[in-house]
PDB file of C-alpha atoms in Angstrom:
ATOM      1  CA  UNK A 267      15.313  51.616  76.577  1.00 37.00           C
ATOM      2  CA  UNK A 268      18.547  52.002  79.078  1.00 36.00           C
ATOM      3  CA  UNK A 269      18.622  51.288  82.610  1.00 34.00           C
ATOM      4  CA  UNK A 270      20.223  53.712  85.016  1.00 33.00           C
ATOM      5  CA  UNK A 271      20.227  52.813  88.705  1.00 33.00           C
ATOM      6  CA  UNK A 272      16.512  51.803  89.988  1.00 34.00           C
ATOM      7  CA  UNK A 273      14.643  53.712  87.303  1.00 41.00           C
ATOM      8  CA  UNK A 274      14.173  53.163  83.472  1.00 46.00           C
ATOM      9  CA  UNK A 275      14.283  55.477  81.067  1.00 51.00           C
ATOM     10  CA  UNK A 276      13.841  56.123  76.965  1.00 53.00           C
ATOM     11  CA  UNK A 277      15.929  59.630  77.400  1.00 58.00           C
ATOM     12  CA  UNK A 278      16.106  60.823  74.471  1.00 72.00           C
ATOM     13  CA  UNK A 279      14.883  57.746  72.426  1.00 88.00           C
ATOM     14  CA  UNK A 280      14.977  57.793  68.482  1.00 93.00           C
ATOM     15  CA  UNK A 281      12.332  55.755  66.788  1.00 94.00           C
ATOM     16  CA  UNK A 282      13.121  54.401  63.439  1.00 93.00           C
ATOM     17  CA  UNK A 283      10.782  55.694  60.390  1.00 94.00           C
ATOM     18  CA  UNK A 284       8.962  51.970  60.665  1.00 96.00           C
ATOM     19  CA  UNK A 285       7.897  51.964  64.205  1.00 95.00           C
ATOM     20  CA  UNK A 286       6.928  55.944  64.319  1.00 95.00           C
ATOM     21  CA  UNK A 287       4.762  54.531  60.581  1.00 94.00           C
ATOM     22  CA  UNK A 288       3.604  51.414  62.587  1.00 94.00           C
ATOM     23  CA  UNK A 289       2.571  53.427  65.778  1.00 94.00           C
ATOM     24  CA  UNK A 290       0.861  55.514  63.447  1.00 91.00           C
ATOM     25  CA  UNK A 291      -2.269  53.323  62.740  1.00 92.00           C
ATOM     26  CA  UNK A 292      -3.856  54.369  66.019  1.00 91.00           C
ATOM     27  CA  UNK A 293      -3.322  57.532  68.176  1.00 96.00           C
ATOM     28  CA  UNK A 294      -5.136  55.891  71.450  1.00 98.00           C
ATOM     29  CA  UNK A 295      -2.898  54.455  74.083  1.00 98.00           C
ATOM     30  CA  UNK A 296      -3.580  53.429  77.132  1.00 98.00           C
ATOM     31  CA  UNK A 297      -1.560  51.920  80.264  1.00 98.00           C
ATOM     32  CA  UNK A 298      -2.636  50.099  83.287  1.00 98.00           C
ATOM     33  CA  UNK A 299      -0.075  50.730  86.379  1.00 98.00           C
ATOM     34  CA  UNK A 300       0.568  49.533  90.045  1.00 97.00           C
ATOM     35  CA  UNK A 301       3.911  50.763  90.587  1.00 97.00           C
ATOM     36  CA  UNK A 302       5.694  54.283  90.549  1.00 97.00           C
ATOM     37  CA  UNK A 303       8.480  52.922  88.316  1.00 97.00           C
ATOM     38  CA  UNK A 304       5.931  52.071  85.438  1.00 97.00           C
ATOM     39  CA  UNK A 305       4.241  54.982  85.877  1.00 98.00           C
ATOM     40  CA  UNK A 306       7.475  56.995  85.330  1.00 97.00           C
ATOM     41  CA  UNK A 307       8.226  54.857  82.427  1.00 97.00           C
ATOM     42  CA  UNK A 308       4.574  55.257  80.551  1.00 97.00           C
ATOM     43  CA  UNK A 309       4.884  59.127  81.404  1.00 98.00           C
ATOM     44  CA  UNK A 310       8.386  59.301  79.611  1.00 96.00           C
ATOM     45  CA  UNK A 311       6.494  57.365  76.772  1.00 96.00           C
ATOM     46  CA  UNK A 312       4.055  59.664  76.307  1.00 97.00           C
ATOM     47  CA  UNK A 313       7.190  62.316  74.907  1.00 97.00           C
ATOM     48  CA  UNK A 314       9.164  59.220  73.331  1.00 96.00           C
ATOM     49  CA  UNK A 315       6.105  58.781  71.036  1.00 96.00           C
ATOM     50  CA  UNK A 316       5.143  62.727  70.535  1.00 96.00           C
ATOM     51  CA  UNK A 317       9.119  64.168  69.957  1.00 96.00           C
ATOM     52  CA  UNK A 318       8.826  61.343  67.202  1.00 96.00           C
ATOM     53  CA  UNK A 319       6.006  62.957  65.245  1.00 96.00           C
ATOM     54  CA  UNK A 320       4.014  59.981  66.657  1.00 96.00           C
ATOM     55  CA  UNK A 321       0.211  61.030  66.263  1.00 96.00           C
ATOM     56  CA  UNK A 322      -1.515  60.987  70.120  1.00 97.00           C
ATOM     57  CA  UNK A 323      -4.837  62.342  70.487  1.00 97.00           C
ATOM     58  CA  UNK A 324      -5.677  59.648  73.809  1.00 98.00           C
ATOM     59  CA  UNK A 325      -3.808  58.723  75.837  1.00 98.00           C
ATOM     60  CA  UNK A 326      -4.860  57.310  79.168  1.00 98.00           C
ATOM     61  CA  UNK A 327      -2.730  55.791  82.476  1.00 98.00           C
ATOM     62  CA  UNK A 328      -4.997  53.454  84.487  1.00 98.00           C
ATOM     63  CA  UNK A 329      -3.869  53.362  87.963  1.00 98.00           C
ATOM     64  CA  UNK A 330      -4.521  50.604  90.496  1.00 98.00           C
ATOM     65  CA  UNK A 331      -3.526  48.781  93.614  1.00 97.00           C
ATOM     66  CA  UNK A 332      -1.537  50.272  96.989  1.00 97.00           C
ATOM     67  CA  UNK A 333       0.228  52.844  94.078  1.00 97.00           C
ATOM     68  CA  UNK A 334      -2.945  54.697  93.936  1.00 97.00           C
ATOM     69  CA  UNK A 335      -1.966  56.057  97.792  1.00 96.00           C
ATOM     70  CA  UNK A 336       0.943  58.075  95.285  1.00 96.00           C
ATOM     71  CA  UNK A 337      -1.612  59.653  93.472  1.00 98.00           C
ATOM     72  CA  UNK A 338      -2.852  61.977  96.808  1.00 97.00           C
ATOM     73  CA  UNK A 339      -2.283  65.907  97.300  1.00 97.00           C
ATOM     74  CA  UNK A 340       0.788  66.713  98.508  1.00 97.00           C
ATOM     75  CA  UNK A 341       2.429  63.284  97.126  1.00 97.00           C
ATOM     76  CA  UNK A 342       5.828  63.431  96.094  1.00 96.00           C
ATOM     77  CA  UNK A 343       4.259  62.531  92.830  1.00 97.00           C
ATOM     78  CA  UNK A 344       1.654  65.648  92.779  1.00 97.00           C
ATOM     79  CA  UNK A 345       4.482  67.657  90.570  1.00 97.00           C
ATOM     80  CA  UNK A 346       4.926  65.179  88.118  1.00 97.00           C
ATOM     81  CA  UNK A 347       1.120  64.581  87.587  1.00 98.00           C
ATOM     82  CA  UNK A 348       0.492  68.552  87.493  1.00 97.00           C
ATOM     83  CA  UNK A 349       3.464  68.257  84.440  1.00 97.00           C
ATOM     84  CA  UNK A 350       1.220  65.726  82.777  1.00 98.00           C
ATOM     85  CA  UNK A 351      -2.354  66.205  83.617  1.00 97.00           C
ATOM     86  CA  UNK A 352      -3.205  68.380  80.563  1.00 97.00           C
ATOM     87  CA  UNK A 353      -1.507  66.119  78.131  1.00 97.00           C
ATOM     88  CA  UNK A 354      -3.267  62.649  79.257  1.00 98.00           C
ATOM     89  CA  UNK A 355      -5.349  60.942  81.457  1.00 98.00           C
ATOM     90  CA  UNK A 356      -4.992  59.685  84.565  1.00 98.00           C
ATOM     91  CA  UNK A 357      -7.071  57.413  86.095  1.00 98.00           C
ATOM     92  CA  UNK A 358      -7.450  55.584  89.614  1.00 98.00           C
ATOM     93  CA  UNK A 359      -9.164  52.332  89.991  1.00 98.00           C
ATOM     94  CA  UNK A 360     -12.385  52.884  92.647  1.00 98.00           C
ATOM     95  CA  UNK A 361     -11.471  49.463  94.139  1.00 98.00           C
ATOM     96  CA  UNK A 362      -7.958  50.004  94.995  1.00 98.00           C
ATOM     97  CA  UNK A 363      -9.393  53.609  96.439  1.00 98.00           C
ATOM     98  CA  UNK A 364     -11.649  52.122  98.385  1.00 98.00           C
ATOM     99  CA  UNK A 365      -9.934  49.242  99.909  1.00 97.00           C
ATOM    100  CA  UNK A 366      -7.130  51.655 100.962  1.00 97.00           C
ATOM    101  CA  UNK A 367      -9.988  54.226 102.068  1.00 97.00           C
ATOM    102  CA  UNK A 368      -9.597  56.950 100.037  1.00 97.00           C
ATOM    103  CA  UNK A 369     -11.982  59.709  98.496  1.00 97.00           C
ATOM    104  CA  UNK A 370     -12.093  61.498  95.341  1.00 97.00           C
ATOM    105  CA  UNK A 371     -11.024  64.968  97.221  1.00 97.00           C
ATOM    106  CA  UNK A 372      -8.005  63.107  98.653  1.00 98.00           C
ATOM    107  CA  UNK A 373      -7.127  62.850  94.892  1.00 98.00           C
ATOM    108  CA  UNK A 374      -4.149  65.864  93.060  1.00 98.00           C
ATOM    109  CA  UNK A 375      -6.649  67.686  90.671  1.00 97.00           C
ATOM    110  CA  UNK A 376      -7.010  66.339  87.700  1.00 97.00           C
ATOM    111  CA  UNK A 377      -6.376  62.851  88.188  1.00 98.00           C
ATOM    112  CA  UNK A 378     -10.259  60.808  88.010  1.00 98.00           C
ATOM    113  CA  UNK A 379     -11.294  58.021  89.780  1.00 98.00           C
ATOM    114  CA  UNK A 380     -13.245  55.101  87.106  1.00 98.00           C
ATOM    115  CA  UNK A 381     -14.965  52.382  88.609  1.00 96.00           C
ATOM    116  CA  UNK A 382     -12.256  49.557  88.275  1.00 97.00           C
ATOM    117  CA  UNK A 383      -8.969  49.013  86.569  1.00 97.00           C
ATOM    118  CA  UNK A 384      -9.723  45.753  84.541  1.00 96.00           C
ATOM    119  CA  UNK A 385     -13.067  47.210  83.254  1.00 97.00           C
ATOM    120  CA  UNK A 386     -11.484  50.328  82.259  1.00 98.00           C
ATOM    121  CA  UNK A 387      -8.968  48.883  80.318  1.00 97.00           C
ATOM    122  CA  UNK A 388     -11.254  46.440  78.714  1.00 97.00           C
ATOM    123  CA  UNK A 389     -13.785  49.390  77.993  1.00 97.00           C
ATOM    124  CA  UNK A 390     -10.826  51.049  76.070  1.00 98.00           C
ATOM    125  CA  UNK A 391      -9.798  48.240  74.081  1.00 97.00           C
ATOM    126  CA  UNK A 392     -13.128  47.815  73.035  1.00 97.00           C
ATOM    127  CA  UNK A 393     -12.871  51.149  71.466  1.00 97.00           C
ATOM    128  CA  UNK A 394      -9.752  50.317  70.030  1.00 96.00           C
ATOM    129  CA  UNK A 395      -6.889  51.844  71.797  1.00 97.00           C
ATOM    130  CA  UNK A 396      -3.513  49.952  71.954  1.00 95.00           C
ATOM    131  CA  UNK A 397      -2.823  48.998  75.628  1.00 96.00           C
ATOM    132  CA  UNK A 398      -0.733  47.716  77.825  1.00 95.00           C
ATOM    133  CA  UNK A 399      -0.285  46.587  81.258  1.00 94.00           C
ATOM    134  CA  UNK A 400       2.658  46.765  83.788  1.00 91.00           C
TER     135      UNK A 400
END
């Protein structure tokens, strides 16, 4: 991973033939988020891991906190998320929606609210998805 400026990067990262054979014992990823900078970064992962014949039939970014006000029509992040949206999932935590007063319309197509973050991500470990959380 390289560092240029304020955002991170893989470019155009090569995985070695024991992490693509590793990564290969599951296909389900999933992410939990707060900040535009890791969601960048898990979006960029999401090619890392398929241009390297990595296997990925789910993978999901879980959303949550203020960053979920990014994740409106008409964001500066709507673009990006249209790029994405049939590749993945995106999800937005209901809490973090409803403490900053948001509705599902207010959301860019595609993108689905779930009832909270933490449960979310447990539900998907529990069905056996490698996860992580920024």
């Amino acid at each position: 991973m390289t560092t240029l400026g304020t955002s991170m990067s893989y470019g155009q990262l090569k995985l070695d033939d024991q992490a693509v054979s590793d990564l290969q014992q599951t296909s389900q990823y999933a992410f939990v988020v707060s900040d535009v900078k890791h969601f960048k970064v898990v979006l960029n992962m999401y090619d890392v891991l398929v241009d390297n014949g990595v296997k990925v039939t789910d993978y999901e970014v879980i959303t949550k906190g203020k960053f979920v006000k990014g994740l409106v029509k008409g964001s500066e992040l709507e673009a990006l998320v249209e790029k994405y949206i049939s590749k993945l999932r995106i999800t937005v935590c209901s809490v973090a929606m409803a403490k900053h007063e948001m509705t599902k319309d207010q959301l860019i197509p595609g993108v689905e609210p779930v009832p909270a973050a933490s449960i979310r991500m447990l539900q998907l470990q529990a069905k056996g998805y490698n996860t992580l959380s920024y």
